[in-house]
Amino acid sequence: MDITQLGDRILSGDRRALARAITLVESRRADHRAEATALLDRLARSERQALRIGLSGTPGVGKSTFIESFGMMLVGQGLRVAVLAVDPSSARSGGSILGDKTRMERLSREPNAFIRPSPSQSHLGGVARRTREAVALCEAAGFDVVLIETVGVGQSETVVSELSDLFLLLLAPAGGDELQGVKRGIMEMADMILVNKADGPLKPVATRTCADYAGALRLLRKRPQDPEHFPKALTVSAVEEHGLAEAWTEMQTLTQWRKAQGHWARNRAAQARYWFGQEVRHALLARLESPQARSEMDRLAKAAADGDLTPASAAEQMLAYLNANR
C-alpha cells in the first residue's frame, strides 16, 4: 500500500480512501499497524481539527435517529459530518451486525457525510479499540464535526469522554429508576443531557424528565471546564426535529467558551497523555500473546493450579520470563 498516495487522497477529502485507511488502522496485523502508524504520523502534520462529539445513551433511546436528524441539520448548514458508530460484538461468536448505515438512510446518501460502523470486539468503555485513530483520520479528511456513537450499554461508557470535545448523554422520557441508575459515573462526564422523544403524548413526560435531570445536574460538583449554567439538560425530538438547532447553539457556546478559556487545548493535551498510556499498556499485554509467552503462561498456570506455586509467585516468574526475553 502506498501510504503517501493514500494520505494525499485523505487530505483531499476522498471518502473511499478514508474508509480504506480506517480498515487499515483497525487491522491487528503487525505490518498493517506499522503502515497505520506511518499514515497517522504523516496526516498529523496537517493539524486539522474537527469538533468531536461523543454520544451515549441507553439502548432504544433513539441515538441513530438523533444522529441522522442532527447530522442532516449540520449538513444543511454547509458542514461536513462524519459518524463513527460502535456496534456491540457477540461475546460468543465475536460478530457484529454493523447496521448503523441502514438506520441512517438519508444521511448515508449525503455527499458531505461519512458513516462508518465498527465492532466493539472485546474493548470495554463503549468505543472500539481504534476509534481514536479513526477520529484523527476523519479530521485529516476535512470533516467539521465527528460524531462518535457508543455501544449504549450503561455507566461504563466513559472512555468516549477521553476522545471527544463534547460528551452528550441521550435519555428517554422517564424518571425514577432511570435517574437513579445514571446519577453517578456517566452522568458526571456529560456536558449536556438531551431528553429525546419529546413529541406527541410523551412531550409532557419529557419536559418533566428534563426538569428532573436539570435538578440532578445542579447537585453535582462544579467542574472547571464548565461556564455558568453548564452542564445543562434540554428536550429534543429527533423524529420531529425539534430542539436540534437549540442544542447545536448550546454546543457552540460551550465550545467557544472552552477555547477562549484554554480548556479545549488542555483537554486535548490530557487526552493525548491518556492514549499514550493506553498504547503502552496494550503493547505490553500484546507480549503475552506470542506462542512462547502463551506456553510459559500455561506452564505456570498449571503449577499454580496444582499448588506447586502460589499465584503471586507464578506471576513473578512470568514477569521475570518477559524481562529476560525482551
Short mmCIF file of C-alpha atoms in Angstrom, two decimals:
data_model
loop_
_atom_site.label_atom_id
_atom_site.label_comp_id
_atom_site.label_asym_id
_atom_site.label_seq_id
_atom_site.Cartn_x
_atom_site.Cartn_y
_atom_site.Cartn_z
CA MET A 1 0.00 0.00 0.00
CA ASP A 2 1.34 3.45 -0.98
CA ILE A 3 0.94 5.38 2.28
CA THR A 4 1.93 8.69 0.68
CA GLN A 5 -0.74 8.39 -2.02
CA LEU A 6 -3.36 7.23 0.49
CA GLY A 7 -2.54 10.17 2.77
CA ASP A 8 -2.84 12.66 -0.10
CA ARG A 9 -6.23 11.26 -1.06
CA ILE A 10 -7.45 11.54 2.53
CA LEU A 11 -6.27 15.15 2.75
CA SER A 12 -8.23 15.89 -0.43
CA GLY A 13 -11.40 14.58 1.24
CA ASP A 14 -11.68 11.26 -0.63
CA ARG A 15 -14.24 9.22 1.35
CA ARG A 16 -13.20 5.91 -0.23
CA ALA A 17 -9.60 6.49 0.82
CA LEU A 18 -10.81 7.39 4.32
CA ALA A 19 -12.75 4.12 4.57
CA ARG A 20 -9.69 2.18 3.42
CA ALA A 21 -7.50 3.95 5.98
CA ILE A 22 -9.90 3.14 8.83
CA THR A 23 -9.80 -0.51 7.77
CA LEU A 24 -6.01 -0.29 7.90
CA VAL A 25 -5.87 1.16 11.43
CA GLU A 26 -8.38 -1.42 12.68
CA SER A 27 -6.22 -4.30 11.44
CA ARG A 28 -4.25 -6.30 14.00
CA ARG A 29 -1.54 -7.42 11.58
CA ALA A 30 1.92 -6.17 12.54
CA ASP A 31 2.70 -4.88 9.04
CA HIS A 32 -0.64 -3.06 8.89
CA ARG A 33 -0.01 -1.49 12.29
CA ALA A 34 3.34 -0.17 11.05
CA GLU A 35 1.68 1.29 7.94
CA ALA A 36 -1.14 2.79 10.03
CA THR A 37 1.35 4.48 12.36
CA ALA A 38 3.25 5.93 9.41
CA LEU A 39 -0.01 7.19 7.87
CA LEU A 40 -1.19 8.83 11.09
CA ASP A 41 2.20 10.48 11.62
CA ARG A 42 2.02 11.90 8.11
CA LEU A 43 -1.54 13.18 8.49
CA ALA A 44 -0.85 14.73 11.91
CA ARG A 45 1.23 17.39 10.17
CA SER A 46 -1.92 18.84 8.61
CA GLU A 47 -3.04 19.94 12.12
CA ARG A 48 -6.68 19.89 11.06
CA GLN A 49 -9.20 19.79 13.89
CA ALA A 50 -12.89 18.95 14.00
CA LEU A 51 -15.43 19.28 16.77
CA ARG A 52 -15.53 15.80 18.29
CA ILE A 53 -18.91 14.99 19.85
CA GLY A 54 -19.32 11.78 21.83
CA LEU A 55 -22.86 10.48 22.17
CA SER A 56 -24.02 7.81 24.60
CA GLY A 57 -27.36 6.59 25.88
CA THR A 58 -29.39 3.57 26.81
CA PRO A 59 -30.43 1.14 24.02
CA GLY A 60 -33.66 2.19 22.34
CA VAL A 61 -33.33 5.84 23.26
CA GLY A 62 -33.03 6.80 19.58
CA LYS A 63 -29.31 7.51 19.18
CA SER A 64 -29.23 6.64 15.48
CA THR A 65 -32.39 8.64 14.74
CA PHE A 66 -30.98 11.62 16.62
CA ILE A 67 -27.63 11.40 14.83
CA GLU A 68 -29.32 11.27 11.43
CA SER A 69 -31.59 14.25 12.13
CA PHE A 70 -28.78 16.22 13.79
CA GLY A 71 -26.34 15.31 11.02
CA MET A 72 -28.79 16.33 8.30
CA MET A 73 -29.23 19.70 10.02
CA LEU A 74 -25.45 20.25 10.14
CA VAL A 75 -25.02 19.20 6.50
CA GLY A 76 -27.79 21.66 5.62
CA GLN A 77 -25.65 24.39 7.21
CA GLY A 78 -22.77 23.51 4.89
CA LEU A 79 -20.77 21.44 7.37
CA ARG A 80 -19.10 18.11 6.65
CA VAL A 81 -20.14 15.44 9.16
CA ALA A 82 -18.50 12.09 9.97
CA VAL A 83 -20.25 9.46 12.10
CA LEU A 84 -18.26 6.72 13.81
CA ALA A 85 -20.76 4.23 15.21
CA VAL A 86 -19.60 1.43 17.51
CA ASP A 87 -21.66 -1.75 17.35
CA PRO A 88 -21.64 -4.32 20.16
CA SER A 89 -19.90 -7.60 19.40
CA SER A 90 -21.16 -11.01 20.45
CA ALA A 91 -19.27 -12.45 23.40
CA ARG A 92 -19.87 -15.91 21.93
CA SER A 93 -19.14 -15.51 18.21
CA GLY A 94 -17.33 -12.16 18.16
CA GLY A 95 -19.59 -10.96 15.33
CA SER A 96 -21.39 -7.62 14.99
CA ILE A 97 -24.42 -6.58 12.96
CA LEU A 98 -22.99 -3.18 11.88
CA GLY A 99 -26.42 -1.94 10.83
CA ASP A 100 -25.98 1.77 11.58
CA LYS A 101 -25.77 2.77 7.92
CA THR A 102 -29.15 1.19 7.21
CA ARG A 103 -30.66 3.09 10.16
CA MET A 104 -29.31 6.40 8.80
CA GLU A 105 -30.51 6.09 5.23
CA ARG A 106 -30.88 9.81 4.49
CA LEU A 107 -27.55 10.80 5.99
CA SER A 108 -25.69 7.96 4.28
CA ARG A 109 -26.68 9.41 0.89
CA GLU A 110 -25.30 12.86 1.64
CA PRO A 111 -22.01 13.61 -0.18
CA ASN A 112 -20.84 15.73 2.77
CA ALA A 113 -21.43 12.95 5.29
CA PHE A 114 -19.48 9.81 6.11
CA ILE A 115 -20.76 6.92 8.24
CA ARG A 116 -18.51 4.16 9.48
CA PRO A 117 -19.75 1.39 11.80
CA SER A 118 -17.08 -0.58 13.69
CA PRO A 119 -17.32 -3.61 16.00
CA SER A 120 -16.53 -3.07 19.67
CA GLN A 121 -14.91 -6.54 19.79
CA SER A 122 -13.61 -7.13 23.33
CA HIS A 123 -12.83 -3.48 24.02
CA LEU A 124 -14.66 -2.02 27.01
CA GLY A 125 -15.84 1.54 27.52
CA GLY A 126 -18.37 1.81 24.68
CA VAL A 127 -15.89 2.52 21.87
CA ALA A 128 -13.83 0.36 19.54
CA ARG A 129 -10.10 -0.26 20.02
CA ARG A 130 -9.07 2.14 17.25
CA THR A 131 -11.88 4.73 17.37
CA ARG A 132 -9.40 7.42 18.42
CA GLU A 133 -7.31 6.84 15.30
CA ALA A 134 -10.44 6.80 13.12
CA VAL A 135 -11.35 10.21 14.57
CA ALA A 136 -7.90 11.54 13.62
CA LEU A 137 -8.37 10.25 10.07
CA CYS A 138 -11.74 11.99 9.78
CA GLU A 139 -10.19 15.25 10.98
CA ALA A 140 -7.43 14.94 8.39
CA ALA A 141 -10.08 14.36 5.70
CA GLY A 142 -11.52 17.79 6.47
CA PHE A 143 -14.71 16.93 8.33
CA ASP A 144 -16.01 19.74 10.53
CA VAL A 145 -17.90 17.59 13.03
CA VAL A 146 -17.17 14.00 14.08
CA LEU A 147 -20.00 12.23 15.92
CA ILE A 148 -18.93 9.20 17.97
CA GLU A 149 -21.84 6.93 18.84
CA THR A 150 -21.08 4.46 21.63
CA VAL A 151 -22.44 0.96 22.10
CA GLY A 152 -25.04 2.20 24.56
CA VAL A 153 -24.95 -0.24 27.46
CA GLY A 154 -24.60 1.78 30.65
CA GLN A 155 -22.41 3.74 33.01
CA SER A 156 -19.08 2.21 31.95
CA GLU A 157 -19.13 4.15 28.67
CA THR A 158 -16.91 6.93 29.91
CA VAL A 159 -13.93 6.20 27.62
CA VAL A 160 -15.65 8.24 24.89
CA SER A 161 -15.04 11.34 27.02
CA GLU A 162 -11.31 10.70 26.51
CA LEU A 163 -11.58 11.22 22.74
CA SER A 164 -14.30 13.86 22.41
CA ASP A 165 -14.55 17.61 22.97
CA LEU A 166 -18.20 17.42 23.98
CA PHE A 167 -19.95 14.45 25.58
CA LEU A 168 -23.72 14.21 25.13
CA LEU A 169 -25.92 11.84 27.09
CA LEU A 170 -29.16 10.96 25.32
CA LEU A 171 -32.02 9.77 27.55
CA ALA A 172 -35.66 8.80 27.08
CA PRO A 173 -38.65 10.42 28.79
CA ALA A 174 -38.60 8.62 32.13
CA GLY A 175 -37.51 9.15 35.70
CA GLY A 176 -37.23 7.36 38.96
CA ASP A 177 -35.20 4.21 38.38
CA GLU A 178 -33.50 5.56 35.26
CA LEU A 179 -32.45 8.75 37.02
CA GLN A 180 -31.19 6.68 39.95
CA GLY A 181 -29.19 4.46 37.60
CA VAL A 182 -27.24 7.25 35.91
CA LYS A 183 -26.80 9.72 38.75
CA ARG A 184 -23.08 8.92 39.01
CA GLY A 185 -20.43 7.76 36.59
CA ILE A 186 -21.53 8.59 33.07
CA MET A 187 -23.74 11.49 34.16
CA GLU A 188 -20.79 13.23 35.77
CA MET A 189 -18.94 13.02 32.44
CA ALA A 190 -21.78 14.54 30.38
CA ASP A 191 -21.52 18.11 29.10
CA MET A 192 -25.16 18.08 28.06
CA ILE A 193 -28.16 15.82 28.66
CA LEU A 194 -30.68 15.59 25.85
CA VAL A 195 -34.07 14.08 26.65
CA ASN A 196 -35.17 12.61 23.32
CA LYS A 197 -38.67 11.69 22.07
CA ALA A 198 -40.16 14.98 23.32
CA ASP A 199 -43.09 14.70 20.93
CA GLY A 200 -46.72 13.56 20.90
CA PRO A 201 -48.07 12.19 24.19
CA LEU A 202 -44.51 11.87 25.56
CA LYS A 203 -43.81 15.60 25.35
CA PRO A 204 -45.14 16.48 28.85
CA VAL A 205 -43.29 13.48 30.30
CA ALA A 206 -40.08 14.57 28.54
CA THR A 207 -40.45 18.11 29.92
CA ARG A 208 -40.80 16.80 33.48
CA THR A 209 -37.89 14.40 32.99
CA CYS A 210 -35.72 17.23 31.68
CA ALA A 211 -36.53 19.26 34.80
CA ASP A 212 -35.57 16.26 36.98
CA TYR A 213 -32.21 15.91 35.26
CA ALA A 214 -31.58 19.65 35.40
CA GLY A 215 -32.12 19.48 39.15
CA ALA A 216 -29.80 16.49 39.44
CA LEU A 217 -27.07 18.31 37.50
CA ARG A 218 -27.19 21.21 39.94
CA LEU A 219 -26.31 18.79 42.73
CA LEU A 220 -23.11 17.66 41.02
CA ARG A 221 -19.77 19.24 41.85
CA LYS A 222 -18.90 22.24 39.68
CA ARG A 223 -16.29 21.44 37.03
CA PRO A 224 -13.64 23.99 35.98
CA GLN A 225 -14.30 23.33 32.28
CA ASP A 226 -17.94 24.46 32.53
CA PRO A 227 -19.23 28.04 32.26
CA GLU A 228 -22.28 29.21 34.18
CA HIS A 229 -25.41 27.05 33.63
CA PHE A 230 -23.43 24.09 32.26
CA PRO A 231 -23.82 21.17 32.09
CA LYS A 232 -27.48 21.53 31.19
CA ALA A 233 -30.44 19.39 30.18
CA LEU A 234 -32.58 20.04 27.10
CA THR A 235 -35.52 18.33 25.38
CA VAL A 236 -35.27 17.28 21.72
CA SER A 237 -37.33 15.34 19.22
CA ALA A 238 -35.25 13.53 16.62
CA VAL A 239 -38.39 12.46 14.75
CA GLU A 240 -39.97 15.91 14.52
CA GLU A 241 -36.52 17.60 14.52
CA HIS A 242 -37.48 19.96 17.33
CA GLY A 243 -34.84 21.33 19.66
CA LEU A 244 -31.90 20.31 17.47
CA ALA A 245 -30.98 23.87 16.49
CA GLU A 246 -31.15 25.00 20.13
CA ALA A 247 -28.94 22.09 21.21
CA TRP A 248 -26.40 22.93 18.49
CA THR A 249 -26.34 26.57 19.59
CA GLU A 250 -25.60 25.49 23.17
CA MET A 251 -22.83 23.16 21.96
CA GLN A 252 -21.22 26.00 20.01
CA THR A 253 -21.49 28.33 23.01
CA LEU A 254 -19.78 25.79 25.27
CA THR A 255 -17.08 25.05 22.67
CA GLN A 256 -16.26 28.72 22.09
CA TRP A 257 -16.05 29.40 25.84
CA ARG A 258 -13.71 26.44 26.40
CA LYS A 259 -11.45 27.54 23.55
CA ALA A 260 -11.31 31.09 24.88
CA GLN A 261 -10.52 29.90 28.41
CA GLY A 262 -7.85 27.41 27.28
CA HIS A 263 -9.81 24.32 28.37
CA TRP A 264 -10.02 22.98 24.79
CA ALA A 265 -6.23 22.81 24.36
CA ARG A 266 -5.68 21.43 27.86
CA ASN A 267 -8.31 18.76 27.32
CA ARG A 268 -6.75 17.65 24.04
CA ALA A 269 -3.31 17.50 25.66
CA ALA A 270 -4.68 15.43 28.56
CA GLN A 271 -6.35 13.08 26.09
CA ALA A 272 -3.06 12.60 24.21
CA ARG A 273 -1.37 11.73 27.51
CA TYR A 274 -4.17 9.25 28.35
CA TRP A 275 -3.96 7.47 24.98
CA PHE A 276 -0.16 7.32 25.18
CA GLY A 277 -0.57 5.36 28.42
CA GLN A 278 -3.18 3.12 26.84
CA GLU A 279 -0.94 2.33 23.87
CA VAL A 280 1.92 1.37 26.20
CA ARG A 281 -0.37 -0.90 28.24
CA HIS A 282 -1.77 -2.61 25.14
CA ALA A 283 1.74 -3.10 23.74
CA LEU A 284 2.84 -4.74 27.00
CA LEU A 285 -0.22 -7.01 27.03
CA ALA A 286 0.45 -7.95 23.41
CA ARG A 287 3.74 -9.53 24.51
CA LEU A 288 1.68 -12.17 26.31
CA GLU A 289 0.11 -13.26 23.02
CA SER A 290 3.26 -14.74 21.45
CA PRO A 291 3.36 -18.57 21.26
CA GLN A 292 6.36 -18.74 23.59
CA ALA A 293 4.73 -16.49 26.19
CA ARG A 294 1.47 -18.44 25.99
CA SER A 295 3.37 -21.69 26.56
CA GLU A 296 5.10 -20.25 29.62
CA MET A 297 1.78 -18.87 30.90
CA ASP A 298 0.18 -22.31 30.55
CA ARG A 299 3.09 -23.95 32.40
CA LEU A 300 2.97 -21.50 35.29
CA ALA A 301 -0.83 -21.54 35.41
CA LYS A 302 -0.74 -25.34 35.78
CA ALA A 303 1.85 -25.03 38.55
CA ALA A 304 -0.42 -22.58 40.37
CA ALA A 305 -3.46 -24.81 39.85
CA ASP A 306 -1.58 -27.86 41.16
CA GLY A 307 -0.44 -25.96 44.23
CA ASP A 308 3.26 -26.14 43.32
CA LEU A 309 3.40 -22.33 43.17
CA THR A 310 1.28 -19.60 44.67
CA PRO A 311 -0.43 -17.33 42.12
CA ALA A 312 1.79 -14.42 43.24
CA SER A 313 4.98 -16.49 42.83
CA ALA A 314 3.86 -17.73 39.42
CA ALA A 315 3.17 -14.15 38.34
CA GLU A 316 6.63 -13.07 39.47
CA GLN A 317 8.21 -15.86 37.42
CA MET A 318 6.17 -14.85 34.38
CA LEU A 319 7.34 -11.24 34.68
CA ALA A 320 10.92 -12.43 35.05
CA TYR A 321 10.50 -14.52 31.89
CA LEU A 322 9.19 -11.50 29.94
CA ASN A 323 12.07 -9.32 31.15
CA ALA A 324 14.60 -11.98 30.13
CA ASN A 325 13.05 -12.41 26.65
CA ARG A 326 12.55 -8.83 25.57
#
